[in-house]
Amino acid sequence: KCDIPKTLRLFPVPAGNIVTLSGLNAGDRIMVYNTTGNVLISETNISGNSKTINIQSLPSGIYTMRILSAGGSRKTMKLIKQL
């Protein structure tokens, strides 16, 4: 059973230097990958149901954001970064 809420949201889209995920659970791990599959950002949601991530170091482009729950479920989302 998937333990990642269906209410998971990523905003703003497209993103500038900051992106926020809402609908998370404590312990969820967030990873941002480039098009070649390299992990560029890896963070863990310690508490609360939202997490703000600084993506200022990423160049403009399209990235894959993967959320891994503490229970092992996965959710993949598209992240678009603009200047």
PDB file of C-alpha atoms in Angstrom:
ATOM      1  CA  LYS A   1       0.000   0.000   0.000  1.00  0.00           C
ATOM      2  CA  CYS A   2       1.286   3.470  -0.901  1.00  0.00           C
ATOM      3  CA  ASP A   3       1.833   5.603   2.189  1.00  0.00           C
ATOM      4  CA  ILE A   4       2.539   8.820   0.269  1.00  0.00           C
ATOM      5  CA  PRO A   5      -0.513  11.112   0.447  1.00  0.00           C
ATOM      6  CA  LYS A   6      -2.427  11.745  -2.777  1.00  0.00           C
ATOM      7  CA  THR A   7      -2.499  15.401  -1.746  1.00  0.00           C
ATOM      8  CA  LEU A   8       1.254  15.763  -2.351  1.00  0.00           C
ATOM      9  CA  ARG A   9       1.871  19.059  -4.163  1.00  0.00           C
ATOM     10  CA  LEU A  10       4.945  20.695  -5.664  1.00  0.00           C
ATOM     11  CA  PHE A  11       4.919  24.473  -6.139  1.00  0.00           C
ATOM     12  CA  PRO A  12       5.563  26.893  -7.714  1.00  0.00           C
ATOM     13  CA  VAL A  13       5.657  25.430 -11.217  1.00  0.00           C
ATOM     14  CA  PRO A  14       7.863  26.452 -12.870  1.00  0.00           C
ATOM     15  CA  ALA A  15      10.147  27.106  -9.897  1.00  0.00           C
ATOM     16  CA  GLY A  16      12.685  29.845  -9.316  1.00  0.00           C
ATOM     17  CA  ASN A  17      15.264  29.356  -6.551  1.00  0.00           C
ATOM     18  CA  ILE A  18      12.932  27.801  -3.979  1.00  0.00           C
ATOM     19  CA  VAL A  19      10.443  24.951  -4.338  1.00  0.00           C
ATOM     20  CA  THR A  20       7.983  23.684  -1.735  1.00  0.00           C
ATOM     21  CA  LEU A  21       6.489  20.235  -1.321  1.00  0.00           C
ATOM     22  CA  SER A  22       3.318  19.948   0.729  1.00  0.00           C
ATOM     23  CA  GLY A  23       1.531  16.802   1.844  1.00  0.00           C
ATOM     24  CA  LEU A  24       4.676  15.051   3.067  1.00  0.00           C
ATOM     25  CA  ASN A  25       5.069  12.764   6.052  1.00  0.00           C
ATOM     26  CA  ALA A  26       7.876  12.986   8.606  1.00  0.00           C
ATOM     27  CA  GLY A  27      10.746  10.804   7.443  1.00  0.00           C
ATOM     28  CA  ASP A  28      10.021  11.166   3.719  1.00  0.00           C
ATOM     29  CA  ARG A  29      13.191  11.491   1.654  1.00  0.00           C
ATOM     30  CA  ILE A  30      13.288  13.922  -1.276  1.00  0.00           C
ATOM     31  CA  MET A  31      15.789  13.536  -4.096  1.00  0.00           C
ATOM     32  CA  VAL A  32      16.287  15.629  -7.225  1.00  0.00           C
ATOM     33  CA  TYR A  33      17.859  13.965 -10.273  1.00  0.00           C
ATOM     34  CA  ASN A  34      19.179  15.419 -13.516  1.00  0.00           C
ATOM     35  CA  THR A  35      18.374  13.897 -16.913  1.00  0.00           C
ATOM     36  CA  THR A  36      21.293  11.465 -16.667  1.00  0.00           C
ATOM     37  CA  GLY A  37      20.089  10.090 -13.314  1.00  0.00           C
ATOM     38  CA  ASN A  38      22.616  11.777 -11.029  1.00  0.00           C
ATOM     39  CA  VAL A  39      21.319  12.811  -7.597  1.00  0.00           C
ATOM     40  CA  LEU A  40      21.803  16.580  -7.263  1.00  0.00           C
ATOM     41  CA  ILE A  41      19.857  17.183  -4.046  1.00  0.00           C
ATOM     42  CA  SER A  42      18.929  14.766  -1.265  1.00  0.00           C
ATOM     43  CA  GLU A  43      17.022  15.899   1.816  1.00  0.00           C
ATOM     44  CA  THR A  44      14.828  14.331   4.478  1.00  0.00           C
ATOM     45  CA  ASN A  45      11.609  15.820   5.809  1.00  0.00           C
ATOM     46  CA  ILE A  46      12.230  15.805   9.565  1.00  0.00           C
ATOM     47  CA  SER A  47       8.798  16.961  10.715  1.00  0.00           C
ATOM     48  CA  GLY A  48       5.627  18.631   9.529  1.00  0.00           C
ATOM     49  CA  ASN A  49       3.818  18.122   6.252  1.00  0.00           C
ATOM     50  CA  SER A  50       5.792  20.508   4.042  1.00  0.00           C
ATOM     51  CA  LYS A  51       9.408  21.049   3.050  1.00  0.00           C
ATOM     52  CA  THR A  52      11.050  23.988   1.285  1.00  0.00           C
ATOM     53  CA  ILE A  53      14.092  23.153  -0.815  1.00  0.00           C
ATOM     54  CA  ASN A  54      16.647  25.628  -2.136  1.00  0.00           C
ATOM     55  CA  ILE A  55      17.333  24.807  -5.800  1.00  0.00           C
ATOM     56  CA  GLN A  56      19.327  27.976  -6.535  1.00  0.00           C
ATOM     57  CA  SER A  57      22.426  25.930  -7.411  1.00  0.00           C
ATOM     58  CA  LEU A  58      20.598  24.100 -10.222  1.00  0.00           C
ATOM     59  CA  PRO A  59      20.733  25.523 -13.754  1.00  0.00           C
ATOM     60  CA  SER A  60      17.460  26.097 -15.581  1.00  0.00           C
ATOM     61  CA  GLY A  61      15.999  22.875 -16.916  1.00  0.00           C
ATOM     62  CA  ILE A  62      13.789  19.881 -16.222  1.00  0.00           C
ATOM     63  CA  TYR A  63      14.547  17.580 -13.303  1.00  0.00           C
ATOM     64  CA  THR A  64      13.002  14.511 -11.724  1.00  0.00           C
ATOM     65  CA  MET A  65      11.990  14.743  -8.079  1.00  0.00           C
ATOM     66  CA  ARG A  66      11.507  11.446  -6.269  1.00  0.00           C
ATOM     67  CA  ILE A  67       9.871  11.133  -2.863  1.00  0.00           C
ATOM     68  CA  LEU A  68      10.622   7.981  -0.878  1.00  0.00           C
ATOM     69  CA  SER A  69       8.466   7.344   2.163  1.00  0.00           C
ATOM     70  CA  ALA A  70       9.730   5.767   5.360  1.00  0.00           C
ATOM     71  CA  GLY A  71       7.501   2.783   4.469  1.00  0.00           C
ATOM     72  CA  GLY A  72       9.197   2.284   1.098  1.00  0.00           C
ATOM     73  CA  SER A  73       6.628   3.852  -1.256  1.00  0.00           C
ATOM     74  CA  ARG A  74       7.841   6.068  -4.114  1.00  0.00           C
ATOM     75  CA  LYS A  75       6.363   9.016  -5.970  1.00  0.00           C
ATOM     76  CA  THR A  76       8.012  10.722  -8.941  1.00  0.00           C
ATOM     77  CA  MET A  77       7.282  14.277 -10.031  1.00  0.00           C
ATOM     78  CA  LYS A  78       8.658  16.620 -12.691  1.00  0.00           C
ATOM     79  CA  LEU A  79      10.459  19.748 -11.466  1.00  0.00           C
ATOM     80  CA  ILE A  80      10.903  22.643 -13.903  1.00  0.00           C
ATOM     81  CA  LYS A  81      13.500  25.242 -12.895  1.00  0.00           C
ATOM     82  CA  GLN A  82      13.582  28.613 -14.628  1.00  0.00           C
ATOM     83  CA  LEU A  83      15.737  31.681 -14.100  1.00  0.00           C
TER      84      LEU A  83
END
